[in-house]
PDB file of C-alpha atoms in Angstrom:
ATOM      1  CA  MET A 235      84.917  79.914 132.308  1.00  0.00           C
ATOM      2  CA  THR A 236      86.884  76.700 132.810  1.00  0.00           C
ATOM      3  CA  LEU A 237      88.699  75.560 129.684  1.00  0.00           C
ATOM      4  CA  LEU A 238      88.647  71.899 128.740  1.00  0.00           C
ATOM      5  CA  VAL A 239      92.337  71.152 128.227  1.00  0.00           C
ATOM      6  CA  ASP A 240      93.626  67.744 127.175  1.00  0.00           C
ATOM      7  CA  ALA A 241      96.976  66.283 126.115  1.00  0.00           C
ATOM      8  CA  SER A 242      96.628  67.598 122.573  1.00  0.00           C
ATOM      9  CA  PHE A 243      96.591  71.204 123.817  1.00  0.00           C
ATOM     10  CA  ALA A 244     100.397  71.380 123.810  1.00  0.00           C
ATOM     11  CA  GLU A 245     100.487  70.161 120.218  1.00  0.00           C
ATOM     12  CA  ALA A 246      97.885  72.713 119.179  1.00  0.00           C
ATOM     13  CA  MET A 247      99.743  75.576 120.846  1.00  0.00           C
ATOM     14  CA  ALA A 248     102.991  74.395 119.264  1.00  0.00           C
ATOM     15  CA  ALA A 249     101.311  74.545 115.878  1.00  0.00           C
ATOM     16  CA  ALA A 250     100.612  78.214 116.586  1.00  0.00           C
ATOM     17  CA  SER A 251     104.314  78.895 117.162  1.00  0.00           C
ATOM     18  CA  PRO A 252     106.243  81.133 114.742  1.00  0.00           C
ATOM     19  CA  SER A 253     107.412  79.674 111.449  1.00  0.00           C
ATOM     20  CA  ASN A 254     109.012  80.937 108.260  1.00  0.00           C
ATOM     21  CA  GLU A 255     105.656  80.949 106.477  1.00  0.00           C
ATOM     22  CA  PRO A 256     103.697  84.236 106.276  1.00  0.00           C
ATOM     23  CA  ALA A 257     100.674  84.122 108.574  1.00  0.00           C
ATOM     24  CA  PRO A 258      97.450  86.122 108.717  1.00  0.00           C
ATOM     25  CA  GLU A 259      97.097  88.744 111.435  1.00  0.00           C
ATOM     26  CA  PHE A 260      94.340  86.778 113.126  1.00  0.00           C
ATOM     27  CA  GLU A 261      93.271  83.170 112.669  1.00  0.00           C
ATOM     28  CA  VAL A 262      91.264  80.461 114.402  1.00  0.00           C
ATOM     29  CA  ALA A 263      92.250  76.788 114.097  1.00  0.00           C
ATOM     30  CA  ALA A 264      89.492  74.392 115.169  1.00  0.00           C
ATOM     31  CA  HIS A 265      90.359  71.073 116.818  1.00  0.00           C
ATOM     32  CA  GLU A 266      88.174  68.242 118.070  1.00  0.00           C
ATOM     33  CA  ARG A 267      87.326  69.737 121.484  1.00  0.00           C
ATOM     34  CA  PHE A 268      88.762  73.247 121.363  1.00  0.00           C
ATOM     35  CA  ALA A 269      90.071  75.945 119.027  1.00  0.00           C
ATOM     36  CA  VAL A 270      93.323  77.918 119.104  1.00  0.00           C
ATOM     37  CA  ILE A 271      93.271  81.660 118.426  1.00  0.00           C
ATOM     38  CA  THR A 272      96.506  83.139 117.082  1.00  0.00           C
ATOM     39  CA  VAL A 273      97.105  86.899 116.797  1.00  0.00           C
ATOM     40  CA  ARG A 274     100.271  88.481 115.444  1.00  0.00           C
ATOM     41  CA  GLY A 275     101.713  91.639 116.971  1.00  0.00           C
ATOM     42  CA  THR A 276     100.354  93.442 120.019  1.00  0.00           C
ATOM     43  CA  ALA A 277      97.885  91.422 122.062  1.00  0.00           C
ATOM     44  CA  PRO A 278      94.273  92.520 121.543  1.00  0.00           C
ATOM     45  CA  THR A 279      91.306  91.824 123.781  1.00  0.00           C
ATOM     46  CA  VAL A 280      89.541  88.622 122.708  1.00  0.00           C
ATOM     47  CA  ARG A 281      86.054  87.752 123.906  1.00  0.00           C
ATOM     48  CA  VAL A 282      84.077  84.598 123.156  1.00  0.00           C
ATOM     49  CA  SER A 283      80.373  84.734 123.951  1.00  0.00           C
ATOM     50  CA  ASP A 284      81.055  87.832 126.101  1.00  0.00           C
ATOM     51  CA  GLN A 285      83.809  86.113 128.104  1.00  0.00           C
ATOM     52  CA  GLU A 286      87.405  87.272 127.814  1.00  0.00           C
ATOM     53  CA  ILE A 287      90.044  84.775 126.643  1.00  0.00           C
ATOM     54  CA  HIS A 288      93.581  84.861 128.024  1.00  0.00           C
ATOM     55  CA  LEU A 289      96.275  84.994 125.320  1.00  0.00           C
ATOM     56  CA  HIS A 290      99.730  83.502 125.916  1.00  0.00           C
ATOM     57  CA  PRO A 291     102.651  85.632 124.597  1.00  0.00           C
ATOM     58  CA  GLN A 292     105.009  84.048 122.075  1.00  0.00           C
ATOM     59  CA  THR A 293     107.886  85.423 119.992  1.00  0.00           C
ATOM     60  CA  ASP A 294     105.887  87.558 117.562  1.00  0.00           C
ATOM     61  CA  ARG A 295     102.316  86.622 118.382  1.00  0.00           C
ATOM     62  CA  HIS A 296      99.850  85.627 121.072  1.00  0.00           C
ATOM     63  CA  ALA A 297      97.826  82.413 121.229  1.00  0.00           C
ATOM     64  CA  GLY A 298      94.868  81.372 123.327  1.00  0.00           C
ATOM     65  CA  LEU A 299      92.580  78.400 123.781  1.00  0.00           C
ATOM     66  CA  VAL A 300      88.806  78.457 123.269  1.00  0.00           C
ATOM     67  CA  SER A 301      86.887  75.571 124.774  1.00  0.00           C
ATOM     68  CA  TYR A 302      83.674  74.506 123.123  1.00  0.00           C
ATOM     69  CA  ALA A 303      82.153  74.955 126.576  1.00  0.00           C
ATOM     70  CA  HIS A 304      81.801  78.589 125.450  1.00  0.00           C
ATOM     71  CA  PHE A 305      79.017  77.413 123.169  1.00  0.00           C
ATOM     72  CA  GLY A 306      76.676  76.977 126.121  1.00  0.00           C
ATOM     73  CA  ASP A 307      74.396  74.154 127.161  1.00  0.00           C
ATOM     74  CA  GLN A 308      71.383  74.956 124.990  1.00  0.00           C
ATOM     75  CA  PRO A 309      70.428  72.194 122.540  1.00  0.00           C
ATOM     76  CA  GLY A 310      71.307  73.063 118.961  1.00  0.00           C
ATOM     77  CA  VAL A 311      73.820  75.790 119.870  1.00  0.00           C
ATOM     78  CA  GLN A 312      76.646  75.260 117.375  1.00  0.00           C
ATOM     79  CA  ALA A 313      78.427  78.596 117.200  1.00  0.00           C
ATOM     80  CA  ALA A 314      80.005  81.328 119.259  1.00  0.00           C
ATOM     81  CA  ASP A 315      81.165  84.814 118.280  1.00  0.00           C
ATOM     82  CA  VAL A 316      84.902  85.433 118.678  1.00  0.00           C
ATOM     83  CA  VAL A 317      85.348  89.220 118.903  1.00  0.00           C
ATOM     84  CA  VAL A 318      88.862  90.648 118.615  1.00  0.00           C
ATOM     85  CA  HIS A 319      89.272  94.232 119.836  1.00  0.00           C
ATOM     86  CA  PHE A 320      92.543  95.813 118.637  1.00  0.00           C
ATOM     87  CA  GLY A 321      91.848  99.235 120.122  1.00  0.00           C
ATOM     88  CA  PRO A 322      89.819 102.405 119.512  1.00  0.00           C
ATOM     89  CA  GLU A 323      91.561 103.199 116.214  1.00  0.00           C
ATOM     90  CA  ARG A 324      90.090 100.291 114.251  1.00  0.00           C
ATOM     91  CA  PRO A 325      86.869  98.276 114.156  1.00  0.00           C
ATOM     92  CA  ASP A 326      86.532  94.949 115.932  1.00  0.00           C
ATOM     93  CA  THR A 327      87.022  91.717 113.989  1.00  0.00           C
ATOM     94  CA  THR A 328      84.402  89.010 114.505  1.00  0.00           C
ATOM     95  CA  VAL A 329      84.722  85.327 113.630  1.00  0.00           C
ATOM     96  CA  TRP A 330      81.970  82.739 113.993  1.00  0.00           C
ATOM     97  CA  LEU A 331      83.528  79.745 115.678  1.00  0.00           C
ATOM     98  CA  THR A 332      81.283  76.863 114.685  1.00  0.00           C
ATOM     99  CA  LEU A 333      80.915  73.161 115.293  1.00  0.00           C
ATOM    100  CA  GLN A 334      79.491  72.475 111.840  1.00  0.00           C
ATOM    101  CA  THR A 335      81.613  69.656 110.488  1.00  0.00           C
ATOM    102  CA  ILE A 336      82.411  68.341 107.018  1.00  0.00           C
ATOM    103  CA  ARG A 337      83.125  64.608 106.950  1.00  0.00           C
ATOM    104  CA  PRO A 338      84.213  62.230 104.177  1.00  0.00           C
ATOM    105  CA  GLY A 339      81.267  60.345 102.734  1.00  0.00           C
ATOM    106  CA  GLU A 340      78.652  62.862 103.940  1.00  0.00           C
ATOM    107  CA  ALA A 341      76.737  65.401 101.865  1.00  0.00           C
ATOM    108  CA  ARG A 342      75.986  68.546 103.854  1.00  0.00           C
ATOM    109  CA  THR A 343      74.787  72.124 103.506  1.00  0.00           C
ATOM    110  CA  LEU A 344      76.299  74.425 106.144  1.00  0.00           C
ATOM    111  CA  LEU A 345      74.696  77.828 106.707  1.00  0.00           C
ATOM    112  CA  TYR A 346      76.565  80.820 108.136  1.00  0.00           C
ATOM    113  CA  ASP A 347      75.460  84.293 109.227  1.00  0.00           C
ATOM    114  CA  ALA A 348      71.748  83.407 109.086  1.00  0.00           C
ATOM    115  CA  GLY A 349      72.100  81.973 105.587  1.00  0.00           C
ATOM    116  CA  ARG A 350      74.000  84.901 104.061  1.00  0.00           C
ATOM    117  CA  MET A 351      76.587  82.333 103.021  1.00  0.00           C
ATOM    118  CA  ALA A 352      76.093  78.605 102.480  1.00  0.00           C
ATOM    119  CA  LEU A 353      78.622  75.863 101.845  1.00  0.00           C
ATOM    120  CA  HIS A 354      77.293  72.823  99.965  1.00  0.00           C
ATOM    121  CA  VAL A 355      79.451  69.679 100.027  1.00  0.00           C
ATOM    122  CA  ASP A 356      78.844  66.424  98.150  1.00  0.00           C
ATOM    123  CA  ALA A 357      79.444  63.047  99.788  1.00  0.00           C
ATOM    124  CA  GLY A 358      82.704  62.473  97.925  1.00  0.00           C
ATOM    125  CA  SER A 359      84.151  65.973  98.340  1.00  0.00           C
ATOM    126  CA  ALA A 360      85.983  65.980 101.688  1.00  0.00           C
ATOM    127  CA  TYR A 361      89.344  64.289 102.150  1.00  0.00           C
ATOM    128  CA  GLU A 362      89.134  64.475 105.949  1.00  0.00           C
ATOM    129  CA  GLU A 363      86.948  65.745 108.769  1.00  0.00           C
ATOM    130  CA  THR A 364      87.058  69.542 108.875  1.00  0.00           C
ATOM    131  CA  VAL A 365      85.415  72.241 110.987  1.00  0.00           C
ATOM    132  CA  PRO A 366      85.247  75.311 108.678  1.00  0.00           C
ATOM    133  CA  GLN A 367      85.709  78.678 110.384  1.00  0.00           C
ATOM    134  CA  VAL A 368      84.077  81.660 108.710  1.00  0.00           C
ATOM    135  CA  THR A 369      84.793  85.386 109.024  1.00  0.00           C
ATOM    136  CA  SER A 370      82.467  88.039 107.589  1.00  0.00           C
ATOM    137  CA  VAL A 371      84.480  90.705 105.735  1.00  0.00           C
ATOM    138  CA  GLU A 372      82.662  93.380 103.724  1.00  0.00           C
ATOM    139  CA  PRO A 373      84.378  93.295 100.313  1.00  0.00           C
ATOM    140  CA  VAL A 374      86.119  96.237  98.651  1.00  0.00           C
ATOM    141  CA  ALA A 375      85.399  96.202  94.924  1.00  0.00           C
ATOM    142  CA  SER A 376      88.145  96.472  92.319  1.00  0.00           C
ATOM    143  CA  PRO A 377      87.737  98.432  89.032  1.00  0.00           C
ATOM    144  CA  GLY A 378      84.782  97.254  86.966  1.00  0.00           C
ATOM    145  CA  LEU A 379      82.951  95.749  89.936  1.00  0.00           C
ATOM    146  CA  ARG A 380      80.438  96.944  92.520  1.00  0.00           C
ATOM    147  CA  ALA A 381      80.559  95.524  96.032  1.00  0.00           C
ATOM    148  CA  THR A 382      77.660  94.023  97.921  1.00  0.00           C
ATOM    149  CA  GLU A 383      77.822  93.498 101.677  1.00  0.00           C
ATOM    150  CA  LEU A 384      78.485  89.781 101.255  1.00  0.00           C
ATOM    151  CA  GLY A 385      82.082  88.700 101.732  1.00  0.00           C
ATOM    152  CA  PHE A 386      83.466  85.798 103.764  1.00  0.00           C
ATOM    153  CA  ILE A 387      86.817  84.222 104.535  1.00  0.00           C
ATOM    154  CA  ILE A 388      86.572  80.443 104.958  1.00  0.00           C
ATOM    155  CA  GLU A 389      89.412  78.725 106.784  1.00  0.00           C
ATOM    156  CA  PRO A 390      91.574  76.680 107.231  1.00  0.00           C
ATOM    157  CA  ALA A 391      93.181  77.892 104.007  1.00  0.00           C
ATOM    158  CA  THR A 392      94.875  74.511 103.542  1.00  0.00           C
ATOM    159  CA  VAL A 393      91.571  72.656 103.017  1.00  0.00           C
ATOM    160  CA  SER A 394      90.836  71.429  99.493  1.00  0.00           C
ATOM    161  CA  PHE A 395      88.264  69.037  98.043  1.00  0.00           C
ATOM    162  CA  ASP A 396      88.494  65.858  95.998  1.00  0.00           C
ATOM    163  CA  LYS A 397      85.295  66.825  94.156  1.00  0.00           C
ATOM    164  CA  TRP A 398      83.751  70.223  93.609  1.00  0.00           C
ATOM    165  CA  ALA A 399      82.017  71.853  96.556  1.00  0.00           C
ATOM    166  CA  ARG A 400      79.754  74.876  96.161  1.00  0.00           C
ATOM    167  CA  ILE A 401      79.436  78.251  97.869  1.00  0.00           C
ATOM    168  CA  SER A 402      76.283  80.352  97.540  1.00  0.00           C
ATOM    169  CA  PHE A 403      74.919  83.764  98.512  1.00  0.00           C
ATOM    170  CA  PRO A 404      71.368  85.174  98.528  1.00  0.00           C
ATOM    171  CA  VAL A 405      70.502  87.720  95.848  1.00  0.00           C
ATOM    172  CA  PRO A 406      70.408  91.141  97.593  1.00  0.00           C
ATOM    173  CA  ASP A 407      67.201  93.131  97.304  1.00  0.00           C
ATOM    174  CA  GLY A 408      67.072  95.372  94.252  1.00  0.00           C
ATOM    175  CA  MET A 409      69.917  93.646  92.395  1.00  0.00           C
ATOM    176  CA  ASP A 410      69.728  91.746  89.109  1.00  0.00           C
ATOM    177  CA  ALA A 411      70.986  88.204  89.666  1.00  0.00           C
ATOM    178  CA  GLU A 412      72.284  87.951  86.089  1.00  0.00           C
ATOM    179  CA  HIS A 413      74.908  90.625  86.793  1.00  0.00           C
ATOM    180  CA  LEU A 414      75.990  89.120  90.111  1.00  0.00           C
ATOM    181  CA  GLY A 415      78.823  86.664  90.469  1.00  0.00           C
ATOM    182  CA  VAL A 416      80.883  84.822  93.042  1.00  0.00           C
ATOM    183  CA  TYR A 417      84.497  85.983  93.134  1.00  0.00           C
ATOM    184  CA  VAL A 418      87.604  84.806  94.967  1.00  0.00           C
ATOM    185  CA  SER A 419      90.340  87.156  96.141  1.00  0.00           C
ATOM    186  CA  ASP A 420      93.595  87.017  94.181  1.00  0.00           C
ATOM    187  CA  ARG A 421      95.462  88.263  97.312  1.00  0.00           C
ATOM    188  CA  ASP A 422      96.705  91.322  95.378  1.00  0.00           C
ATOM    189  CA  GLY A 423      93.638  93.457  96.016  1.00  0.00           C
ATOM    190  CA  GLY A 424      91.714  92.104  93.037  1.00  0.00           C
ATOM    191  CA  TRP A 425      88.933  89.602  92.439  1.00  0.00           C
ATOM    192  CA  VAL A 426      88.645  86.620  90.090  1.00  0.00           C
ATOM    193  CA  PHE A 427      85.230  85.547  88.807  1.00  0.00           C
ATOM    194  CA  ILE A 428      84.491  81.869  89.551  1.00  0.00           C
ATOM    195  CA  GLY A 429      80.798  81.487  88.698  1.00  0.00           C
ATOM    196  CA  ASN A 430      77.233  82.774  88.767  1.00  0.00           C
ATOM    197  CA  ASP A 431      74.891  79.794  88.706  1.00  0.00           C
ATOM    198  CA  LEU A 432      71.425  80.932  89.757  1.00  0.00           C
ATOM    199  CA  ASP A 433      69.719  79.161  92.686  1.00  0.00           C
ATOM    200  CA  GLY A 434      72.719  76.842  93.052  1.00  0.00           C
ATOM    201  CA  THR A 435      71.011  74.203  90.942  1.00  0.00           C
ATOM    202  CA  SER A 436      73.527  73.425  88.190  1.00  0.00           C
ATOM    203  CA  GLY A 437      76.579  71.217  88.451  1.00  0.00           C
ATOM    204  CA  PRO A 438      77.638  69.083  91.417  1.00  0.00           C
ATOM    205  CA  ALA A 439      77.138  70.014  95.055  1.00  0.00           C
ATOM    206  CA  GLU A 440      73.627  71.297  94.441  1.00  0.00           C
ATOM    207  CA  ALA A 441      71.704  73.346  96.959  1.00  0.00           C
ATOM    208  CA  PRO A 442      68.587  71.669  98.355  1.00  0.00           C
ATOM    209  CA  ASP A 443      65.486  72.213  96.249  1.00  0.00           C
ATOM    210  CA  ALA A 444      63.605  74.045  98.958  1.00  0.00           C
ATOM    211  CA  LYS A 445      62.412  77.473  99.934  1.00  0.00           C
ATOM    212  CA  GLY A 446      64.219  79.422 102.611  1.00  0.00           C
ATOM    213  CA  PRO A 447      67.928  80.134 103.163  1.00  0.00           C
ATOM    214  CA  THR A 448      69.089  78.075 100.159  1.00  0.00           C
ATOM    215  CA  SER A 449      66.682  79.410  97.495  1.00  0.00           C
ATOM    216  CA  ASN A 450      67.045  82.471  95.207  1.00  0.00           C
ATOM    217  CA  ARG A 451      70.821  82.383  95.405  1.00  0.00           C
ATOM    218  CA  VAL A 452      73.924  82.846  93.275  1.00  0.00           C
ATOM    219  CA  SER A 453      76.494  80.081  93.562  1.00  0.00           C
ATOM    220  CA  ALA A 454      79.825  78.850  92.233  1.00  0.00           C
ATOM    221  CA  ARG A 455      81.888  75.694  92.490  1.00  0.00           C
ATOM    222  CA  ILE A 456      85.056  75.717  94.600  1.00  0.00           C
ATOM    223  CA  ARG A 457      87.910  73.278  95.160  1.00  0.00           C
ATOM    224  CA  ALA A 458      89.443  74.991  98.206  1.00  0.00           C
ATOM    225  CA  PHE A 459      88.651  77.443 100.984  1.00  0.00           C
ATOM    226  CA  GLY A 460      89.578  81.101 100.604  1.00  0.00           C
ATOM    227  CA  HIS A 461      88.217  84.660 100.596  1.00  0.00           C
ATOM    228  CA  PHE A 462      84.961  84.885  98.614  1.00  0.00           C
ATOM    229  CA  ALA A 463      82.530  87.695  97.810  1.00  0.00           C
ATOM    230  CA  LEU A 464      79.335  88.367  95.894  1.00  0.00           C
ATOM    231  CA  LEU A 465      79.995  91.259  93.490  1.00  0.00           C
ATOM    232  CA  GLU A 466      78.064  93.000  90.724  1.00  0.00           C
ATOM    233  CA  ASP A 467      79.397  93.673  87.222  1.00  0.00           C
ATOM    234  CA  ARG A 468      77.460  96.078  85.000  1.00  0.00           C
ATOM    235  CA  ALA A 469      80.401  97.420  82.990  1.00  0.00           C
ATOM    236  CA  PRO A 470      80.646  96.088  79.411  1.00  0.00           C
ATOM    237  CA  PRO A 471      83.962  95.066  77.872  1.00  0.00           C
ATOM    238  CA  THR A 472      86.068  97.741  76.185  1.00  0.00           C
ATOM    239  CA  ILE A 473      86.939  97.172  72.509  1.00  0.00           C
ATOM    240  CA  SER A 474      89.742  99.293  71.067  1.00  0.00           C
ATOM    241  CA  MET A 475      92.726  99.399  68.696  1.00  0.00           C
ATOM    242  CA  LEU A 476      90.828  97.983  65.719  1.00  0.00           C
ATOM    243  CA  ALA A 477      93.190  97.202  62.860  1.00  0.00           C
ATOM    244  CA  PRO A 478      92.879  97.874  59.998  1.00  0.00           C
ATOM    245  CA  ARG A 479      91.712 101.313  61.060  1.00  0.00           C
ATOM    246  CA  SER A 480      88.580 102.803  59.569  1.00  0.00           C
ATOM    247  CA  GLN A 481      88.883 104.187  56.012  1.00  0.00           C
ATOM    248  CA  THR A 482      92.186 102.374  55.427  1.00  0.00           C
ATOM    249  CA  TRP A 483      92.986 101.054  51.933  1.00  0.00           C
ATOM    250  CA  LEU A 484      94.910  97.783  51.758  1.00  0.00           C
ATOM    251  CA  ASP A 485      96.729  95.627  49.224  1.00  0.00           C
ATOM    252  CA  GLU A 486      96.625  92.438  51.317  1.00  0.00           C
ATOM    253  CA  ARG A 487      93.824  90.158  50.034  1.00  0.00           C
ATOM    254  CA  ARG A 488      93.507  88.245  53.305  1.00  0.00           C
ATOM    255  CA  PRO A 489      94.188  91.000  55.851  1.00  0.00           C
ATOM    256  CA  LEU A 490      94.599  90.280  59.537  1.00  0.00           C
ATOM    257  CA  LEU A 491      91.700  91.776  61.521  1.00  0.00           C
ATOM    258  CA  ARG A 492      92.681  92.482  65.109  1.00  0.00           C
ATOM    259  CA  ALA A 493      91.231  94.258  68.156  1.00  0.00           C
ATOM    260  CA  ARG A 494      91.994  94.660  71.837  1.00  0.00           C
ATOM    261  CA  VAL A 495      89.228  93.488  74.199  1.00  0.00           C
ATOM    262  CA  VAL A 496      89.511  94.266  77.912  1.00  0.00           C
ATOM    263  CA  ASP A 497      87.098  93.517  80.744  1.00  0.00           C
ATOM    264  CA  ARG A 498      88.200  94.434  84.276  1.00  0.00           C
ATOM    265  CA  GLY A 499      85.132  92.979  85.975  1.00  0.00           C
ATOM    266  CA  SER A 500      83.978  89.398  85.496  1.00  0.00           C
ATOM    267  CA  GLY A 501      86.241  88.997  82.466  1.00  0.00           C
ATOM    268  CA  ILE A 502      85.900  87.193  79.154  1.00  0.00           C
ATOM    269  CA  GLY A 503      85.146  83.563  79.914  1.00  0.00           C
ATOM    270  CA  LYS A 504      85.791  81.748  76.647  1.00  0.00           C
ATOM    271  CA  GLU A 505      86.411  82.266  72.932  1.00  0.00           C
ATOM    272  CA  GLU A 506      82.704  81.813  72.200  1.00  0.00           C
ATOM    273  CA  ASP A 507      82.063  85.081  74.073  1.00  0.00           C
ATOM    274  CA  LEU A 508      83.865  86.912  71.253  1.00  0.00           C
ATOM    275  CA  ALA A 509      82.981  87.220  67.577  1.00  0.00           C
ATOM    276  CA  ILE A 510      84.411  88.883  64.480  1.00  0.00           C
ATOM    277  CA  GLU A 511      82.173  89.425  61.457  1.00  0.00           C
ATOM    278  CA  LEU A 512      83.149  90.616  57.991  1.00  0.00           C
ATOM    279  CA  ASN A 513      80.236  92.109  56.025  1.00  0.00           C
ATOM    280  CA  GLY A 514      77.919  90.256  58.422  1.00  0.00           C
ATOM    281  CA  ARG A 515      79.653  86.903  57.939  1.00  0.00           C
ATOM    282  CA  PRO A 516      81.320  85.317  61.001  1.00  0.00           C
ATOM    283  CA  LEU A 517      85.020  84.516  60.781  1.00  0.00           C
ATOM    284  CA  ILE A 518      86.991  81.936  62.722  1.00  0.00           C
ATOM    285  CA  HIS A 519      88.891  83.923  65.340  1.00  0.00           C
ATOM    286  CA  ILE A 520      91.712  83.389  67.825  1.00  0.00           C
ATOM    287  CA  TYR A 521      91.659  84.913  71.309  1.00  0.00           C
ATOM    288  CA  ASP A 522      94.794  85.589  73.366  1.00  0.00           C
ATOM    289  CA  PRO A 523      93.571  86.343  76.923  1.00  0.00           C
ATOM    290  CA  GLU A 524      97.032  87.274  78.207  1.00  0.00           C
ATOM    291  CA  ALA A 525      97.461  89.944  75.532  1.00  0.00           C
ATOM    292  CA  ASP A 526      93.724  90.859  75.482  1.00  0.00           C
ATOM    293  CA  LEU A 527      93.738  90.412  71.695  1.00  0.00           C
ATOM    294  CA  VAL A 528      91.272  88.785  69.309  1.00  0.00           C
ATOM    295  CA  GLU A 529      92.087  88.345  65.628  1.00  0.00           C
ATOM    296  CA  ALA A 530      90.856  86.670  62.447  1.00  0.00           C
ATOM    297  CA  ARG A 531      91.568  86.431  58.710  1.00  0.00           C
ATOM    298  CA  PRO A 532      89.158  85.959  55.820  1.00  0.00           C
ATOM    299  CA  ASP A 533      89.266  82.335  54.685  1.00  0.00           C
ATOM    300  CA  GLN A 534      89.279  83.407  51.010  1.00  0.00           C
ATOM    301  CA  PRO A 535      91.054  86.259  49.174  1.00  0.00           C
ATOM    302  CA  LEU A 536      88.921  89.400  49.035  1.00  0.00           C
ATOM    303  CA  ALA A 537      87.994  91.238  45.853  1.00  0.00           C
ATOM    304  CA  ASP A 538      88.355  94.995  45.411  1.00  0.00           C
ATOM    305  CA  GLY A 539      85.843  97.063  47.322  1.00  0.00           C
ATOM    306  CA  GLU A 540      84.876  98.270  50.790  1.00  0.00           C
ATOM    307  CA  TYR A 541      84.397  95.928  53.733  1.00  0.00           C
ATOM    308  CA  ALA A 542      82.784  96.487  57.125  1.00  0.00           C
ATOM    309  CA  TRP A 543      83.925  94.374  60.024  1.00  0.00           C
ATOM    310  CA  THR A 544      82.619  94.158  63.577  1.00  0.00           C
ATOM    311  CA  VAL A 545      83.954  92.860  66.882  1.00  0.00           C
ATOM    312  CA  ARG A 546      81.467  91.715  69.523  1.00  0.00           C
ATOM    313  CA  ALA A 547      82.275  90.787  73.112  1.00  0.00           C
ATOM    314  CA  SER A 548      80.296  89.542  76.108  1.00  0.00           C
ATOM    315  CA  ASP A 549      81.680  89.206  79.630  1.00  0.00           C
ATOM    316  CA  GLN A 550      80.749  86.537  82.170  1.00  0.00           C
ATOM    317  CA  ALA A 551      78.096  88.794  83.707  1.00  0.00           C
ATOM    318  CA  GLY A 552      76.275  89.155  80.382  1.00  0.00           C
ATOM    319  CA  ASN A 553      77.431  92.712  79.581  1.00  0.00           C
ATOM    320  CA  GLN A 554      77.912  93.183  75.834  1.00  0.00           C
ATOM    321  CA  ALA A 555      79.870  95.544  73.607  1.00  0.00           C
ATOM    322  CA  GLU A 556      80.654  95.902  69.920  1.00  0.00           C
ATOM    323  CA  ALA A 557      82.827  98.071  67.676  1.00  0.00           C
ATOM    324  CA  SER A 558      83.042  98.348  63.898  1.00  0.00           C
ATOM    325  CA  SER A 559      85.427  99.598  61.262  1.00  0.00           C
ATOM    326  CA  VAL A 560      85.502  99.906  57.458  1.00  0.00           C
ATOM    327  CA  PHE A 561      88.462  99.256  55.158  1.00  0.00           C
ATOM    328  CA  GLY A 562      88.894  98.932  51.414  1.00  0.00           C
ATOM    329  CA  LEU A 563      90.901  96.922  48.869  1.00  0.00           C
ATOM    330  CA  ARG A 564      92.012  98.222  45.491  1.00  0.00           C
TER     331      ARG A 564
END
């Protein structure tokens, strides 16, 4: 395969040179007529459309050039598989090098991996022309979540949007869409819930109203590229440490009612997802998400007697929990 090299090749290779910034083990940077593959550490074998790519050694990495001639001459061919083989001890890494482009002023829906991930961009979203590069990575679930097979890294990581874009995934067979959500990696091994709009039809950057790859999907709005996954949350929040404790007698006429509410999956989205009731009457409550605490006080002094109070919580996947306690005044 003859590579199409122009004057900007030197600049592109220089951009792949070592810097003080931490870099991923393997990345693909797309340019107008070619892409640069950068691999840290020992040089692997890299093949694009079944043709091996030569990697140039640098200080702590190797870099190689992929011409878009690898995409072939067939009309409509817009992608090529970049397969990185590190050796027999670990599985190959595959990236889809695509020519699907996001441009300022254009609304587009880009499909990847036969529609298993779609990127929907409104006309006013993109700051500049960008060729997204997508890697399929099966997600590893964190506590409280169940993994599906749908996980993707969208690069370049430096790309952000002026207006919301949208990412969407199809609902896997046998799964309840209401308990599914789109999550973004927090880079510490965990996941952060970012949305679970069904069919991608609410908010800006809507999916086309059509059957096929963009229907029956779960979507979320995004403002930047990153590592995204479709995960399932069926674990309800945990409510504990109710105070006053059950069967406690108090002198305080407006006692502070407090409980700890924790959800390790999709999380508690807003204060309205929590409620405190005293003898069936809702109280105005305050929620501290950093401390996982919700608390309230009666708005009027209480008379002598027994009082039942209840804490209710709902996470962003619709899982619900409640806990109750009884205290008395005398």
